[in-house]
């Protein structure tokens, strides 16, 4: 039976998920010239007319770090984008916050590595796992230097952008089963990612299981002396937002305390352009601690 289309436009390829071209970046390259593609979810409810008014229904909040507005910010490479604090706390008026909003540095995440990033990259020993790699600037830079590296992120947009930059990335949570568990030479925890899951102790314990004995964790701390747990959501300047999620913010001293509680040995700390970092070491079998004590590191920041 011959079928006719109600529209002169014709769809030749149907992608099986929302933002399919982002989640499956290799698909568009394999679509023959002159063909068109659409997503199954292109007519999903947030864009469908409501029976009562005929106008588009308001969009429901999407998953944190996965859909809008975070995905839009990564696609455009610009903000403004914020964390909005939803749990009451005096810290909402503390360092870094603008009331209940904490600005997120999307432009820096989407740029090439800066001097602070480079101070971390040159301390990396491969293979390197970037936990929460975002748009992939660090994974791409390591790959270009010939250092084996893999990024993981829950955002399909972040994974797609990392791949376009030439880096390897997979869509996974750090708490999912991952490749080469226990064999990574270095794990990176940058751009506030110590907050993942809202449980720094649980996160650092998980990362310790990913690193090889004798391997290291290079982590970025908050630029203030903070130690807070909160419920937040990602939000843009127009109030569009994702679902609430638990988060944490730790300054250097709080991060070192959490590291000590999870068996990491601190081997250095430094700051570049106001961004503080710590280097942590997973001891190997039979290791006798000859590093500087935690207290000494907390009192004496290292050099760049």
mmCIF file of C-alpha atoms in Angstrom:
data_model
loop_
_atom_site.group_PDB
_atom_site.id
_atom_site.type_symbol
_atom_site.label_atom_id
_atom_site.label_comp_id
_atom_site.label_asym_id
_atom_site.label_seq_id
_atom_site.Cartn_x
_atom_site.Cartn_y
_atom_site.Cartn_z
ATOM 1 C CA UNK A 1 0.000 0.000 0.000
ATOM 2 C CA UNK A 2 1.375 3.378 -0.953
ATOM 3 C CA UNK A 3 1.606 5.874 1.888
ATOM 4 C CA UNK A 4 1.504 9.619 1.456
ATOM 5 C CA UNK A 5 3.010 12.192 3.758
ATOM 6 C CA UNK A 6 0.896 15.031 5.136
ATOM 7 C CA UNK A 7 3.909 17.302 4.707
ATOM 8 C CA UNK A 8 6.339 17.860 1.839
ATOM 9 C CA UNK A 9 9.169 17.271 4.338
ATOM 10 C CA UNK A 10 10.258 13.641 4.657
ATOM 11 C CA UNK A 11 12.038 11.932 7.563
ATOM 12 C CA UNK A 12 14.372 9.179 6.421
ATOM 13 C CA UNK A 13 16.262 8.349 9.638
ATOM 14 C CA UNK A 14 14.723 8.178 13.111
ATOM 15 C CA UNK A 15 17.050 8.411 16.086
ATOM 16 C CA UNK A 16 15.918 6.456 19.161
ATOM 17 C CA UNK A 17 16.460 9.102 21.833
ATOM 18 C CA UNK A 18 16.103 12.749 22.652
ATOM 19 C CA UNK A 19 19.060 14.779 21.371
ATOM 20 C CA UNK A 20 20.074 11.665 19.447
ATOM 21 C CA UNK A 21 22.711 13.475 17.424
ATOM 22 C CA UNK A 22 24.382 14.481 20.690
ATOM 23 C CA UNK A 23 24.060 11.110 22.393
ATOM 24 C CA UNK A 24 25.151 9.210 19.253
ATOM 25 C CA UNK A 25 27.666 11.581 17.621
ATOM 26 C CA UNK A 26 28.689 9.056 14.961
ATOM 27 C CA UNK A 27 25.172 8.770 13.524
ATOM 28 C CA UNK A 28 24.995 12.058 11.535
ATOM 29 C CA UNK A 29 28.241 11.224 9.735
ATOM 30 C CA UNK A 30 26.687 7.993 8.412
ATOM 31 C CA UNK A 31 23.460 9.525 7.114
ATOM 32 C CA UNK A 32 23.532 9.663 3.335
ATOM 33 C CA UNK A 33 23.602 13.074 1.704
ATOM 34 C CA UNK A 34 20.133 14.480 1.167
ATOM 35 C CA UNK A 35 18.563 12.422 3.958
ATOM 36 C CA UNK A 36 16.898 13.917 7.019
ATOM 37 C CA UNK A 37 16.891 12.777 10.663
ATOM 38 C CA UNK A 38 14.604 13.355 13.606
ATOM 39 C CA UNK A 39 14.264 12.103 17.204
ATOM 40 C CA UNK A 40 11.455 9.849 18.386
ATOM 41 C CA UNK A 41 11.092 12.249 21.305
ATOM 42 C CA UNK A 42 10.909 15.363 19.146
ATOM 43 C CA UNK A 43 7.180 15.655 19.813
ATOM 44 C CA UNK A 44 7.448 14.828 23.510
ATOM 45 C CA UNK A 45 5.008 16.305 25.980
ATOM 46 C CA UNK A 46 6.987 19.426 26.995
ATOM 47 C CA UNK A 47 6.492 20.753 23.436
ATOM 48 C CA UNK A 48 3.028 19.337 22.735
ATOM 49 C CA UNK A 49 -0.039 21.640 22.817
ATOM 50 C CA UNK A 50 -2.294 21.266 25.811
ATOM 51 C CA UNK A 51 -5.946 20.313 25.101
ATOM 52 C CA UNK A 52 -7.274 23.236 27.134
ATOM 53 C CA UNK A 53 -5.290 26.123 25.649
ATOM 54 C CA UNK A 54 -3.579 24.893 22.507
ATOM 55 C CA UNK A 55 -0.364 26.492 23.795
ATOM 56 C CA UNK A 56 2.816 24.538 24.581
ATOM 57 C CA UNK A 57 2.767 22.982 28.022
ATOM 58 C CA UNK A 58 5.451 24.181 30.473
ATOM 59 C CA UNK A 59 8.576 22.069 30.314
ATOM 60 C CA UNK A 60 9.136 19.747 33.236
ATOM 61 C CA UNK A 61 12.492 19.967 35.053
ATOM 62 C CA UNK A 62 15.002 17.569 33.546
ATOM 63 C CA UNK A 63 17.667 15.425 35.193
ATOM 64 C CA UNK A 64 20.582 17.320 36.743
ATOM 65 C CA UNK A 65 23.711 17.703 34.590
ATOM 66 C CA UNK A 66 21.985 15.802 31.763
ATOM 67 C CA UNK A 67 19.369 17.915 29.992
ATOM 68 C CA UNK A 68 18.442 21.587 29.825
ATOM 69 C CA UNK A 69 19.709 24.077 30.847
ATOM 70 C CA UNK A 70 23.121 22.417 31.366
ATOM 71 C CA UNK A 71 23.131 20.751 27.945
ATOM 72 C CA UNK A 72 22.293 24.045 26.246
ATOM 73 C CA UNK A 73 25.157 25.815 28.033
ATOM 74 C CA UNK A 74 27.639 23.157 26.888
ATOM 75 C CA UNK A 75 26.380 23.279 23.309
ATOM 76 C CA UNK A 76 26.770 27.061 23.143
ATOM 77 C CA UNK A 77 29.886 27.231 25.338
ATOM 78 C CA UNK A 78 28.427 30.033 27.428
ATOM 79 C CA UNK A 79 26.276 30.828 30.438
ATOM 80 C CA UNK A 80 25.170 32.311 32.638
ATOM 81 C CA UNK A 81 24.541 29.141 34.615
ATOM 82 C CA UNK A 82 24.173 28.694 38.354
ATOM 83 C CA UNK A 83 23.694 26.268 41.191
ATOM 84 C CA UNK A 84 20.659 27.343 43.172
ATOM 85 C CA UNK A 85 20.670 26.349 46.834
ATOM 86 C CA UNK A 86 17.393 24.763 47.848
ATOM 87 C CA UNK A 87 18.306 23.672 51.380
ATOM 88 C CA UNK A 88 18.294 26.428 54.011
ATOM 89 C CA UNK A 89 21.695 27.339 55.416
ATOM 90 C CA UNK A 90 23.597 30.371 56.661
ATOM 91 C CA UNK A 91 26.291 29.363 54.171
ATOM 92 C CA UNK A 92 24.023 30.600 51.372
ATOM 93 C CA UNK A 93 25.294 34.060 52.255
ATOM 94 C CA UNK A 94 28.889 32.814 52.532
ATOM 95 C CA UNK A 95 31.894 32.996 50.192
ATOM 96 C CA UNK A 96 31.170 32.419 46.537
ATOM 97 C CA UNK A 97 27.378 32.668 46.778
ATOM 98 C CA UNK A 98 25.250 35.477 45.396
ATOM 99 C CA UNK A 99 22.362 34.995 47.751
ATOM 100 C CA UNK A 100 21.196 31.460 46.920
ATOM 101 C CA UNK A 101 23.028 31.339 43.562
ATOM 102 C CA UNK A 102 26.533 30.012 42.926
ATOM 103 C CA UNK A 103 27.875 30.962 39.460
ATOM 104 C CA UNK A 104 29.208 28.104 37.326
ATOM 105 C CA UNK A 105 32.171 28.881 35.061
ATOM 106 C CA UNK A 106 30.826 27.391 31.827
ATOM 107 C CA UNK A 107 33.018 29.544 29.572
ATOM 108 C CA UNK A 108 36.198 28.282 31.263
ATOM 109 C CA UNK A 109 34.991 24.664 31.133
ATOM 110 C CA UNK A 110 34.460 25.008 27.376
ATOM 111 C CA UNK A 111 37.741 26.830 26.676
ATOM 112 C CA UNK A 112 41.223 25.392 26.195
ATOM 113 C CA UNK A 113 43.115 24.540 29.405
ATOM 114 C CA UNK A 114 44.392 27.590 31.249
ATOM 115 C CA UNK A 115 47.458 27.979 33.477
ATOM 116 C CA UNK A 116 45.721 26.409 36.474
ATOM 117 C CA UNK A 117 44.586 23.431 34.386
ATOM 118 C CA UNK A 118 48.104 23.032 33.001
ATOM 119 C CA UNK A 119 49.536 22.824 36.510
ATOM 120 C CA UNK A 120 47.335 19.749 36.989
ATOM 121 C CA UNK A 121 47.950 18.199 33.582
ATOM 122 C CA UNK A 122 51.710 18.122 34.008
ATOM 123 C CA UNK A 123 51.285 16.155 37.234
ATOM 124 C CA UNK A 124 49.277 13.424 35.486
ATOM 125 C CA UNK A 125 50.645 9.928 35.021
ATOM 126 C CA UNK A 126 48.715 7.778 32.588
ATOM 127 C CA UNK A 127 46.361 6.234 32.183
ATOM 128 C CA UNK A 128 44.157 9.102 33.396
ATOM 129 C CA UNK A 129 40.456 8.990 34.311
ATOM 130 C CA UNK A 130 38.650 12.342 34.413
ATOM 131 C CA UNK A 131 35.626 11.908 36.713
ATOM 132 C CA UNK A 132 32.919 14.314 35.573
ATOM 133 C CA UNK A 133 34.881 15.419 32.511
ATOM 134 C CA UNK A 134 32.297 17.960 31.347
ATOM 135 C CA UNK A 135 32.994 19.284 27.826
ATOM 136 C CA UNK A 136 36.343 17.499 27.792
ATOM 137 C CA UNK A 137 39.089 20.122 27.673
ATOM 138 C CA UNK A 138 41.413 18.112 29.949
ATOM 139 C CA UNK A 139 40.823 14.735 28.295
ATOM 140 C CA UNK A 140 41.435 16.274 24.866
ATOM 141 C CA UNK A 141 44.615 18.015 26.052
ATOM 142 C CA UNK A 142 46.029 14.814 27.564
ATOM 143 C CA UNK A 143 45.176 12.859 24.428
ATOM 144 C CA UNK A 144 46.941 15.459 22.272
ATOM 145 C CA UNK A 145 50.020 15.035 24.492
ATOM 146 C CA UNK A 146 49.961 11.284 23.964
ATOM 147 C CA UNK A 147 48.762 10.481 27.496
ATOM 148 C CA UNK A 148 46.063 7.765 27.584
ATOM 149 C CA UNK A 149 42.932 9.358 29.053
ATOM 150 C CA UNK A 150 39.226 8.643 29.396
ATOM 151 C CA UNK A 151 36.462 11.007 30.466
ATOM 152 C CA UNK A 152 33.262 9.903 32.159
ATOM 153 C CA UNK A 153 30.181 12.069 32.519
ATOM 154 C CA UNK A 154 26.442 11.547 32.938
ATOM 155 C CA UNK A 155 25.715 14.197 30.301
ATOM 156 C CA UNK A 156 25.416 12.940 26.700
ATOM 157 C CA UNK A 157 26.171 16.478 25.529
ATOM 158 C CA UNK A 158 29.402 16.546 27.531
ATOM 159 C CA UNK A 159 30.445 13.146 26.186
ATOM 160 C CA UNK A 160 29.696 14.188 22.596
ATOM 161 C CA UNK A 161 31.671 17.415 22.942
ATOM 162 C CA UNK A 162 34.647 15.582 24.456
ATOM 163 C CA UNK A 163 34.677 13.209 21.502
ATOM 164 C CA UNK A 164 34.482 16.067 19.012
ATOM 165 C CA UNK A 165 37.600 17.541 20.634
ATOM 166 C CA UNK A 166 39.425 14.273 20.000
ATOM 167 C CA UNK A 167 39.163 12.776 23.486
ATOM 168 C CA UNK A 168 37.707 9.439 24.586
ATOM 169 C CA UNK A 169 34.617 9.578 26.795
ATOM 170 C CA UNK A 170 31.745 7.370 27.923
ATOM 171 C CA UNK A 171 28.434 8.221 29.512
ATOM 172 C CA UNK A 172 28.774 6.841 33.032
ATOM 173 C CA UNK A 173 28.456 7.914 36.649
ATOM 174 C CA UNK A 174 31.580 7.560 38.748
ATOM 175 C CA UNK A 175 29.568 5.079 40.835
ATOM 176 C CA UNK A 176 28.834 2.856 37.815
ATOM 177 C CA UNK A 177 31.009 -0.056 36.803
ATOM 178 C CA UNK A 178 33.957 1.497 34.918
ATOM 179 C CA UNK A 179 36.750 0.267 32.653
ATOM 180 C CA UNK A 180 40.092 -0.635 34.274
ATOM 181 C CA UNK A 181 38.917 -0.318 37.861
ATOM 182 C CA UNK A 182 41.914 -0.386 40.186
ATOM 183 C CA UNK A 183 44.377 0.268 37.360
ATOM 184 C CA UNK A 184 44.225 4.024 36.706
ATOM 185 C CA UNK A 185 47.483 5.908 37.237
ATOM 186 C CA UNK A 186 45.714 9.222 37.907
ATOM 187 C CA UNK A 187 42.130 10.250 38.581
ATOM 188 C CA UNK A 188 41.088 13.876 38.107
ATOM 189 C CA UNK A 189 38.376 15.552 40.196
ATOM 190 C CA UNK A 190 38.139 19.087 38.868
ATOM 191 C CA UNK A 191 35.763 22.052 38.652
ATOM 192 C CA UNK A 192 33.964 21.426 41.930
ATOM 193 C CA UNK A 193 33.392 17.720 41.294
ATOM 194 C CA UNK A 194 34.269 16.865 44.903
ATOM 195 C CA UNK A 195 30.577 17.713 45.317
ATOM 196 C CA UNK A 196 29.337 14.751 43.247
ATOM 197 C CA UNK A 197 26.672 12.865 45.188
ATOM 198 C CA UNK A 198 26.797 15.237 48.167
ATOM 199 C CA UNK A 199 28.954 12.720 50.071
ATOM 200 C CA UNK A 200 32.689 13.498 49.785
ATOM 201 C CA UNK A 201 33.665 10.557 51.997
ATOM 202 C CA UNK A 202 31.750 8.123 49.805
ATOM 203 C CA UNK A 203 33.124 9.704 46.641
ATOM 204 C CA UNK A 204 36.758 9.632 47.777
ATOM 205 C CA UNK A 205 36.362 6.050 48.922
ATOM 206 C CA UNK A 206 34.980 5.118 45.503
ATOM 207 C CA UNK A 207 37.838 6.904 43.706
ATOM 208 C CA UNK A 208 40.376 5.066 45.841
ATOM 209 C CA UNK A 209 39.023 1.799 44.433
ATOM 210 C CA UNK A 210 39.602 3.060 40.874
ATOM 211 C CA UNK A 211 43.258 4.083 41.252
ATOM 212 C CA UNK A 212 46.082 1.582 41.068
ATOM 213 C CA UNK A 213 48.180 1.100 44.231
ATOM 214 C CA UNK A 214 50.717 3.907 44.129
ATOM 215 C CA UNK A 215 48.418 5.987 41.899
ATOM 216 C CA UNK A 216 47.203 9.483 42.586
ATOM 217 C CA UNK A 217 44.127 11.679 42.763
ATOM 218 C CA UNK A 218 44.423 15.322 41.700
ATOM 219 C CA UNK A 219 41.468 17.238 43.114
ATOM 220 C CA UNK A 220 40.347 20.854 42.952
ATOM 221 C CA UNK A 221 39.002 22.403 46.141
ATOM 222 C CA UNK A 222 36.635 25.328 46.581
ATOM 223 C CA UNK A 223 38.519 28.648 46.734
ATOM 224 C CA UNK A 224 37.204 29.336 50.242
ATOM 225 C CA UNK A 225 37.452 27.603 53.602
ATOM 226 C CA UNK A 226 34.080 25.859 53.343
ATOM 227 C CA UNK A 227 32.704 22.444 54.269
ATOM 228 C CA UNK A 228 29.044 22.249 53.338
ATOM 229 C CA UNK A 229 26.396 19.810 52.155
ATOM 230 C CA UNK A 230 23.391 21.092 50.298
ATOM 231 C CA UNK A 231 20.487 20.337 47.992
ATOM 232 C CA UNK A 232 20.770 22.274 44.749
ATOM 233 C CA UNK A 233 19.654 22.437 41.147
ATOM 234 C CA UNK A 234 21.207 23.754 37.937
ATOM 235 C CA UNK A 235 19.482 26.931 36.756
ATOM 236 C CA UNK A 236 19.993 29.511 34.010
ATOM 237 C CA UNK A 237 19.360 33.254 34.026
ATOM 238 C CA UNK A 238 15.758 32.743 32.847
ATOM 239 C CA UNK A 239 14.903 30.401 35.713
ATOM 240 C CA UNK A 240 14.891 27.198 33.632
ATOM 241 C CA UNK A 241 16.229 24.413 35.795
ATOM 242 C CA UNK A 242 16.837 20.720 36.305
ATOM 243 C CA UNK A 243 15.767 18.451 39.142
ATOM 244 C CA UNK A 244 17.185 18.891 42.677
ATOM 245 C CA UNK A 245 20.199 16.816 43.689
ATOM 246 C CA UNK A 246 22.599 16.533 46.647
ATOM 247 C CA UNK A 247 25.892 18.428 46.353
ATOM 248 C CA UNK A 248 28.863 19.416 48.494
ATOM 249 C CA UNK A 249 31.529 22.116 48.586
ATOM 250 C CA UNK A 250 34.879 21.586 50.308
ATOM 251 C CA UNK A 251 37.772 23.967 50.728
ATOM 252 C CA UNK A 252 41.326 22.635 50.894
ATOM 253 C CA UNK A 253 41.391 21.839 54.607
ATOM 254 C CA UNK A 254 37.996 20.090 54.503
ATOM 255 C CA UNK A 255 39.064 18.098 51.447
ATOM 256 C CA UNK A 256 42.267 16.979 53.215
ATOM 257 C CA UNK A 257 40.271 15.879 56.246
ATOM 258 C CA UNK A 258 37.976 13.811 54.028
ATOM 259 C CA UNK A 259 41.016 12.344 52.260
ATOM 260 C CA UNK A 260 42.547 11.325 55.569
ATOM 261 C CA UNK A 261 39.295 9.610 56.571
ATOM 262 C CA UNK A 262 39.345 7.502 53.389
ATOM 263 C CA UNK A 263 42.972 6.383 53.414
ATOM 264 C CA UNK A 264 44.462 8.837 50.935
ATOM 265 C CA UNK A 265 47.907 10.247 51.690
ATOM 266 C CA UNK A 266 48.358 13.954 50.897
ATOM 267 C CA UNK A 267 51.504 14.671 48.900
ATOM 268 C CA UNK A 268 51.061 18.283 47.891
ATOM 269 C CA UNK A 269 48.866 21.329 47.559
ATOM 270 C CA UNK A 270 49.143 24.393 45.374
ATOM 271 C CA UNK A 271 47.068 27.218 43.915
ATOM 272 C CA UNK A 272 47.100 28.976 40.556
ATOM 273 C CA UNK A 273 44.995 32.041 39.738
ATOM 274 C CA UNK A 274 42.932 31.557 42.888
ATOM 275 C CA UNK A 275 42.122 27.902 42.185
ATOM 276 C CA UNK A 276 43.434 25.521 44.893
ATOM 277 C CA UNK A 277 44.414 21.898 44.267
ATOM 278 C CA UNK A 278 45.614 18.914 46.274
ATOM 279 C CA UNK A 279 47.547 15.815 45.237
ATOM 280 C CA UNK A 280 46.587 12.606 47.021
ATOM 281 C CA UNK A 281 48.353 9.249 46.882
ATOM 282 C CA UNK A 282 46.948 5.750 47.251
ATOM 283 C CA UNK A 283 49.579 3.780 49.210
ATOM 284 C CA UNK A 284 50.719 0.464 47.823
ATOM 285 C CA UNK A 285 51.056 -2.806 49.765
ATOM 286 C CA UNK A 286 53.547 -2.576 52.643
ATOM 287 C CA UNK A 287 53.793 1.192 52.291
ATOM 288 C CA UNK A 288 55.230 3.094 55.257
ATOM 289 C CA UNK A 289 54.091 6.690 55.346
ATOM 290 C CA UNK A 290 57.054 9.007 54.870
ATOM 291 C CA UNK A 291 55.058 11.905 53.504
ATOM 292 C CA UNK A 292 54.414 15.212 55.226
ATOM 293 C CA UNK A 293 51.699 14.949 57.831
ATOM 294 C CA UNK A 294 48.169 16.080 57.128
ATOM 295 C CA UNK A 295 48.507 18.873 59.649
ATOM 296 C CA UNK A 296 51.672 20.181 58.040
ATOM 297 C CA UNK A 297 50.042 20.249 54.601
ATOM 298 C CA UNK A 298 47.010 22.013 55.991
ATOM 299 C CA UNK A 299 49.220 24.734 57.428
ATOM 300 C CA UNK A 300 51.707 25.132 54.558
ATOM 301 C CA UNK A 301 50.387 25.442 50.980
ATOM 302 C CA UNK A 302 52.759 24.008 48.392
ATOM 303 C CA UNK A 303 54.305 25.804 45.467
ATOM 304 C CA UNK A 304 52.960 25.674 41.927
#
